[in-house]
Amino acid sequence: MSSTDPVQTRLTALDAVHRALGATMTDFAGWDMPLRYGSERDEHLAVRTRAGLFDLSHMGEITVTGPQAAQLLNHALVGDIAAVGVGRARYTMICRADGGILDDLIVYRLAEAEYMVVANAANAQVVLDALVERSTGFDAEVRDDRDAYALIAVQGPESPGILKSLTDADLDGLKYYAGLPGTVAGVPALIARTGYTGEDGFELFVRPEHAVELWQALTGAGEGVGLVPCGLSCRDTLRLEAGMPLYGHELSTSLTPFDAGLGRVVKFGKEGDFVGREALAEAAERARANPPRVLVGLVAEGRRVPRAGYPVVAGGEVVGEVTSGAPSPTLGRPIAMAYVDAAHSAPGTAGVAVDIRGRHEPYEVVALPFYKRQK
């Protein structure tokens, strides 16, 4: 392919299924993905009260194997990956040498010397390239497995029952942030329990040729309890209500984990050096001495919806910026996440507004998350 050829949009193994269901499709990070199937509000509320089915096959899977796989990942990422037990997973980040966030990741330890790194679709190539570059000198192999997997998620309070009807895997014993190999509807799968909606749920990593069969089995199993197919639009409002960051909005190369309020993922006590350590130590010290802008929740007093990039104002001055905003189907009001000056970050701070096309709309500062499920 020459440099002048248009980039080919990638299709997931479930593309024909989405079209048959009448999905509104959209380009997302080079993939043609379902945005919604009908009402995004109905899809959102189905996940909160019943269950939703998602195609997440655009996510980027990278396998790291070999005798020094753990040491490589400890060097390349900010977390202590060597301390993760087999069958468990960890939320972590990969940073540049200057501490800027390249991506946030979930790393699964599949075996003693085998890990699966799951990157965001838009950053998968960047993460792969960085891991390959950082693997020099380690007895470990970094493998691009993006084409080896389809990824289906079932989320919501009815999801354990739906999945139990299709597998004899020990779902009750599967903890949050863990994964186990099993068979679902006759399909070999890695069954994970992480989620990005604020609800209980499962992610099923399967071979692409098994995706349609599994989707149809899950659809059938969930028919009696109100399972519906869900697109990226409601996934965004669900994660926003749950206060979960999205790369390109709450996370970027211009922010360190400490700027994002996620300094807990950086493990200075682990063995060996890691990329960005010095810059991150300085960022941690800055955050302690003079907190930068703080990520907060904002709830509208009116009906106008804030969007990413809108200024947050107080006393006529700009004191922050919205990173994500949307109507909240659960709260019934518009909500936003925003980075604001520390002086205006305490829940209940008076006089805070969002500049929405020249009008200062009043907003209440609240602690994140906006929504937390009842255990």
C-alpha positions as a printed NumPy array, in Angstrom:
array([[  0.   ,   0.   ,   0.   ],
       [  1.431,   3.385,  -0.95 ],
       [  1.365,   6.356,   1.4  ],
       [ -1.32 ,   7.983,  -0.777],
       [ -3.788,   5.105,  -0.448],
       [ -6.674,   5.668,   1.985],
       [ -6.4  ,   3.772,   5.241],
       [ -8.72 ,   0.77 ,   5.19 ],
       [-11.368,   0.864,   7.922],
       [-11.185,  -2.339,   9.945],
       [-14.247,  -4.498,  10.558],
       [-14.795,  -6.732,  13.579],
       [-15.865, -10.358,  13.213],
       [-19.366,  -9.223,  14.264],
       [-19.775,  -6.546,  11.586],
       [-22.545,  -8.383,   9.691],
       [-24.412,  -8.997,  12.969],
       [-24.386,  -5.292,  13.847],
       [-25.694,  -4.336,  10.412],
       [-28.417,  -6.984,  10.564],
       [-29.492,  -5.486,  13.908],
       [-29.765,  -2.044,  12.293],
       [-26.885,  -0.486,  14.223],
       [-25.763,   3.053,  13.528],
       [-22.085,   2.551,  12.696],
       [-19.231,   5.   ,  13.233],
       [-15.493,   5.143,  12.663],
       [-13.644,   4.713,  15.937],
       [ -9.831,   4.543,  15.926],
       [ -9.878,   3.113,  12.404],
       [-12.582,   0.523,  13.175],
       [-16.191,   0.538,  11.965],
       [-18.052,   0.145,  15.253],
       [-21.702,   0.197,  16.407],
       [-22.535,   3.543,  17.995],
       [-26.076,   2.537,  18.966],
       [-28.748,   0.062,  17.887],
       [-31.764,   2.154,  18.881],
       [-32.038,   4.509,  21.844],
       [-28.713,   5.007,  23.62 ],
       [-30.651,   5.949,  26.778],
       [-32.504,   2.607,  26.678],
       [-29.225,   0.747,  26.128],
       [-27.64 ,   2.611,  29.066],
       [-30.539,   1.83 ,  31.411],
       [-30.569,  -1.824,  30.3  ],
       [-26.966,  -2.181,  31.522],
       [-27.793,  -0.461,  34.821],
       [-30.901,  -2.592,  35.502],
       [-30.591,  -5.77 ,  33.396],
       [-27.753,  -6.509,  30.969],
       [-26.067,  -5.254,  27.816],
       [-23.963,  -6.984,  25.167],
       [-20.963,  -5.151,  23.672],
       [-18.553,  -5.825,  20.816],
       [-15.157,  -4.581,  22.031],
       [-13.058,  -6.31 ,  19.377],
       [-11.341,  -3.02 ,  18.527],
       [ -9.262,  -3.233,  21.716],
       [ -5.591,  -4.101,  21.199],
       [ -4.222,  -7.377,  22.611],
       [ -0.45 ,  -7.74 ,  22.947],
       [  1.072, -10.949,  24.33 ],
       [  4.347, -10.856,  26.256],
       [  6.057, -14.189,  26.924],
       [  9.406, -15.554,  28.021],
       [ 11.581, -16.034,  31.1  ],
       [ 11.92 , -12.261,  31.627],
       [  8.397, -11.229,  30.624],
       [  7.659,  -9.938,  34.144],
       [ 10.911,  -7.959,  34.301],
       [ 10.237,  -6.427,  30.88 ],
       [  6.742,  -5.312,  31.885],
       [  8.018,  -3.94 ,  35.196],
       [ 10.539,  -1.887,  33.218],
       [  8.096,  -0.775,  30.516],
       [  5.032,   0.01 ,  32.657],
       [  4.548,   1.968,  35.89 ],
       [  2.905,  -0.866,  37.857],
       [  4.404,  -3.847,  39.68 ],
       [  3.404,  -6.47 ,  37.131],
       [  5.719,  -9.11 ,  38.584],
       [  3.561,  -9.084,  41.731],
       [  0.386, -10.006,  39.81 ],
       [ -0.619, -13.617,  40.453],
       [ -1.426, -16.067,  37.672],
       [ -5.101, -15.644,  36.787],
       [ -5.25 , -12.058,  38.03 ],
       [ -5.256,  -8.717,  36.202],
       [ -4.019,  -5.214,  36.967],
       [ -4.956,  -1.737,  35.793],
       [ -1.787,   0.159,  34.941],
       [ -0.256,   2.706,  32.575],
       [  2.585,   3.051,  30.115],
       [  4.32 ,   6.417,  30.286],
       [  6.931,   8.311,  28.316],
       [ 10.309,   9.137,  29.837],
       [  8.886,  12.571,  30.766],
       [  6.03 ,  10.917,  32.709],
       [  3.301,  11.679,  30.146],
       [  0.694,   8.921,  29.802],
       [  0.909,   6.969,  26.52 ],
       [ -2.061,   4.773,  27.462],
       [ -3.875,   3.134,  30.327],
       [ -3.904,  -0.654,  30.169],
       [ -5.185,  -3.852,  31.708],
       [ -2.546,  -6.569,  32.039],
       [ -3.616, -10.191,  32.564],
       [ -1.143, -12.791,  33.835],
       [ -2.218, -15.885,  31.918],
       [  0.646, -18.167,  33.05 ],
       [  3.926, -17.951,  34.948],
       [  5.716, -16.432,  31.939],
       [  2.789, -15.234,  29.794],
       [  0.934, -11.938,  29.962],
       [ -1.723, -10.266,  27.848],
       [ -1.601,  -6.471,  27.667],
       [ -4.893,  -4.886,  26.546],
       [ -4.503,  -1.392,  25.096],
       [ -7.041,   1.135,  23.883],
       [ -7.789,   0.824,  20.166],
       [ -6.416,   4.259,  19.262],
       [ -3.136,   3.596,  21.089],
       [ -2.565,  -0.106,  20.362],
       [  0.181,   0.493,  17.789],
       [  1.904,   3.083,  20.009],
       [  1.855,   0.652,  22.955],
       [  3.079,  -2.23 ,  20.79 ],
       [  5.954,  -0.139,  19.392],
       [  6.936,   1.059,  22.87 ],
       [  6.926,  -2.475,  24.313],
       [  9.018,  -3.785,  21.413],
       [ 11.503,  -0.939,  21.838],
       [ 11.67 ,  -1.409,  25.618],
       [ 12.147,  -5.191,  25.283],
       [ 15.765,  -4.78 ,  24.162],
       [ 18.024,  -6.714,  26.522],
       [ 15.21 ,  -8.789,  28.04 ],
       [ 14.7  , -12.503,  27.371],
       [ 11.07 , -11.961,  26.358],
       [  8.981, -11.778,  23.208],
       [  6.367,  -9.12 ,  22.42 ],
       [  3.693, -10.357,  19.997],
       [  0.94 ,  -8.398,  18.25 ],
       [ -2.2  , -10.491,  18.863],
       [ -4.799,  -7.955,  17.725],
       [ -5.994, -10.271,  14.94 ],
       [ -6.061, -13.325,  17.214],
       [ -8.984, -12.178,  19.36 ],
       [-12.555, -10.978,  19.204],
       [-13.776,  -9.451,  22.47 ],
       [-17.377,  -9.586,  23.657],
       [-18.538,  -8.082,  26.955],
       [-21.74 ,  -8.749,  28.859],
       [-22.372,  -6.131,  31.555],
       [-25.093,  -5.528,  34.121],
       [-26.732,  -7.156,  37.15 ],
       [-28.16 , -10.047,  35.1  ],
       [-24.797, -10.863,  33.462],
       [-23.654, -13.539,  35.981],
       [-26.873, -15.504,  35.489],
       [-26.693, -15.218,  31.704],
       [-23.111, -16.459,  31.593],
       [-23.689, -19.237,  34.141],
       [-26.318, -20.726,  31.848],
       [-23.64 , -21.145,  29.149],
       [-20.545, -22.262,  31.079],
       [-19.447, -24.509,  33.903],
       [-16.492, -22.216,  34.682],
       [-16.299, -21.103,  38.33 ],
       [-17.793, -17.639,  37.934],
       [-18.525, -17.33 ,  41.656],
       [-14.819, -17.813,  42.347],
       [-13.773, -15.33 ,  39.657],
       [-12.806, -12.154,  41.495],
       [-12.908,  -8.604,  40.156],
       [ -9.801,  -8.011,  38.005],
       [ -9.201, -11.676,  37.306],
       [ -9.466, -14.032,  34.351],
       [ -9.728, -17.772,  33.788],
       [ -9.794, -20.042,  30.74 ],
       [-13.108, -21.765,  30.142],
       [-15.695, -22.753,  27.584],
       [-18.76 , -20.591,  26.934],
       [-21.499, -22.086,  24.736],
       [-18.927, -24.58 ,  23.494],
       [-16.473, -21.821,  22.554],
       [-12.991, -21.712,  24.187],
       [-12.598, -18.332,  25.905],
       [-10.595, -16.337,  28.37 ],
       [-13.3  , -15.198,  30.802],
       [-12.351, -11.928,  32.514],
       [-14.152,  -9.803,  35.092],
       [-12.989,  -6.194,  34.799],
       [-15.603,  -3.988,  33.125],
       [-15.893,  -0.348,  32.134],
       [-19.491,   0.435,  33.027],
       [-19.654,   0.541,  36.824],
       [-21.628,  -2.715,  36.803],
       [-20.665,  -6.333,  37.356],
       [-19.884,  -8.093,  34.126],
       [-17.558, -10.215,  32.055],
       [-15.297,  -9.919,  29.03 ],
       [-14.876, -12.919,  26.744],
       [-11.721, -13.119,  24.637],
       [-12.319, -15.637,  21.842],
       [-11.005, -16.458,  18.384],
       [-12.655, -14.241,  15.735],
       [-14.21 , -17.223,  13.957],
       [-16.179, -18.041,  17.132],
       [-17.493, -14.502,  17.737],
       [-20.83 , -14.757,  15.891],
       [-21.68 , -18.104,  17.473],
       [-20.93 , -16.758,  20.954],
       [-22.828, -13.489,  20.396],
       [-25.898, -15.432,  19.298],
       [-25.661, -17.815,  22.266],
       [-25.428, -14.896,  24.706],
       [-28.341, -13.144,  22.982],
       [-30.465, -16.273,  23.355],
       [-29.45 , -16.805,  26.99 ],
       [-30.291, -13.199,  27.86 ],
       [-33.601, -13.001,  26.043],
       [-35.726, -13.697,  29.098],
       [-33.967, -11.159,  31.344],
       [-33.889,  -8.144,  29.031],
       [-30.364,  -8.336,  27.557],
       [-29.913,  -5.85 ,  24.697],
       [-27.047,  -5.133,  22.274],
       [-25.227,  -1.933,  23.228],
       [-23.04 ,   0.48 ,  21.279],
       [-20.125,   2.776,  22.048],
       [-22.392,   5.721,  22.855],
       [-23.904,   4.171,  25.988],
       [-20.534,   2.701,  26.928],
       [-19.285,   6.274,  27.155],
       [-22.164,   7.496,  29.354],
       [-21.858,   4.405,  31.565],
       [-18.118,   4.903,  32.15 ],
       [-18.665,   8.639,  32.692],
       [-21.237,   7.997,  35.435],
       [-18.786,   5.515,  36.992],
       [-16.026,   8.168,  36.97 ],
       [-13.743,   6.055,  34.769],
       [-11.166,   7.927,  32.666],
       [-11.044,   7.784,  28.873],
       [ -7.763,   8.193,  27.042],
       [ -7.769,  11.381,  24.988],
       [-10.141,  13.017,  27.467],
       [ -9.047,  12.53 ,  31.108],
       [ -5.664,  10.997,  30.144],
       [ -3.037,  12.195,  27.65 ],
       [  0.696,  12.573,  27.064],
       [  0.49 ,  16.078,  28.584],
       [ -0.592,  14.588,  31.934],
       [  1.197,  12.28 ,  34.36 ],
       [ -0.732,   9.721,  36.44 ],
       [ -0.371,  12.122,  39.387],
       [ -1.97 ,  14.968,  37.416],
       [ -4.884,  12.613,  36.67 ],
       [ -5.337,  11.683,  40.334],
       [ -4.17 ,   8.147,  39.574],
       [ -0.744,   8.245,  41.19 ],
       [ -1.662,   5.06 ,  43.061],
       [ -0.898,   3.035,  39.906],
       [  2.777,   4.096,  39.991],
       [  4.791,   1.637,  42.084],
       [  8.128,   3.177,  43.057],
       [  8.861,   0.286,  45.429],
       [  9.092,  -2.414,  42.752],
       [ 12.399,  -4.002,  41.782],
       [ 14.457,  -2.386,  39.046],
       [ 14.217,   0.875,  37.154],
       [ 11.276,   1.747,  34.911],
       [ 10.65 ,   4.194,  32.091],
       [  9.611,   7.585,  33.456],
       [ 10.616,   6.878,  37.038],
       [ 12.603,  10.085,  37.6  ],
       [  9.996,  12.367,  36.02 ],
       [  7.181,  10.612,  37.898],
       [  8.995,  11.001,  41.235],
       [  9.185,  14.74 ,  40.547],
       [  5.496,  14.797,  39.544],
       [  4.577,  13.021,  42.781],
       [  6.486,  15.605,  44.788],
       [  4.811,  18.484,  42.908],
       [  1.389,  16.964,  43.518],
       [  2.115,  16.744,  47.258],
       [  3.538,  20.251,  47.597],
       [  1.303,  22.155,  45.196],
       [ -1.605,  20.143,  43.823],
       [ -2.24 ,  20.774,  40.126],
       [ -5.738,  20.871,  38.748],
       [ -7.904,  18.142,  40.239],
       [-10.297,  15.867,  38.355],
       [-13.807,  16.442,  39.712],
       [-17.409,  15.692,  38.877],
       [-19.837,  18.414,  37.834],
       [-23.632,  18.075,  37.897],
       [-25.778,  20.586,  36.004],
       [-28.42 ,  22.661,  37.699],
       [-30.007,  23.239,  34.269],
       [-30.432,  21.143,  31.111],
       [-27.567,  22.277,  28.873],
       [-24.947,  19.617,  28.211],
       [-21.232,  20.449,  28.553],
       [-18.716,  18.995,  26.113],
       [-14.98 ,  18.289,  26.222],
       [-12.953,  21.483,  26.022],
       [-15.597,  23.813,  27.499],
       [-14.097,  26.203,  30.104],
       [-15.022,  25.89 ,  33.781],
       [-15.371,  29.335,  35.347],
       [-15.706,  30.9  ,  38.801],
       [-15.819,  34.577,  39.656],
       [-15.4  ,  35.499,  36.013],
       [-12.1  ,  33.585,  35.749],
       [-11.372,  30.332,  33.932],
       [-10.517,  27.766,  36.634],
       [-10.613,  24.546,  34.626],
       [-11.731,  22.612,  31.581],
       [-14.336,  19.941,  30.904],
       [-12.826,  16.636,  29.735],
       [-16.05 ,  14.625,  29.219],
       [-19.7  ,  15.607,  29.368],
       [-23.055,  14.018,  28.563],
       [-26.643,  13.704,  29.741],
       [-26.777,  11.151,  32.584],
       [-29.666,   8.724,  32.101],
       [-29.269,   7.531,  35.718],
       [-29.201,  10.984,  37.352],
       [-31.552,  12.604,  34.84 ],
       [-29.25 ,  15.634,  34.497],
       [-26.186,  16.574,  32.455],
       [-22.874,  15.638,  34.082],
       [-19.206,  16.227,  33.329],
       [-15.729,  15.398,  34.461],
       [-13.353,  18.352,  34.515],
       [ -9.898,  19.343,  35.668],
       [-10.265,  22.376,  37.938],
       [ -7.891,  24.412,  40.107],
       [ -7.455,  22.818,  43.524],
       [ -9.099,  25.849,  45.179],
       [-12.387,  24.985,  43.424],
       [-12.208,  21.2  ,  43.658],
       [-13.948,  20.499,  46.975],
       [-17.446,  18.999,  46.675],
       [-20.038,  21.726,  47.19 ],
       [-17.73 ,  24.585,  46.149],
       [-20.003,  27.545,  45.374],
       [-20.016,  29.694,  42.258],
       [-18.706,  27.18 ,  39.732],
       [-20.121,  27.251,  36.193],
       [-19.403,  25.908,  32.728],
       [-19.114,  28.314,  29.832],
       [-21.465,  26.788,  27.251],
       [-21.27 ,  28.921,  24.121],
       [-20.89 ,  32.152,  26.056],
       [-23.453,  31.43 ,  28.782],
       [-22.218,  30.519,  32.258],
       [-24.368,  27.573,  33.297],
       [-24.245,  26.777,  37.055],
       [-22.832,  23.392,  38.035],
       [-22.401,  21.628,  41.365],
       [-18.942,  20.22 ,  42.159],
       [-19.267,  16.613,  43.376],
       [-16.922,  13.768,  44.262],
       [-16.412,  11.048,  41.678],
       [-17.926,   8.683,  40.766],
       [-21.412,   9.977,  40.03 ],
       [-22.783,   6.437,  40.293],
       [-21.736,   3.443,  42.369],
       [-23.611,   0.163,  42.148],
       [-24.992,  -1.51 ,  45.228],
       [-22.867,  -4.581,  46.   ]])
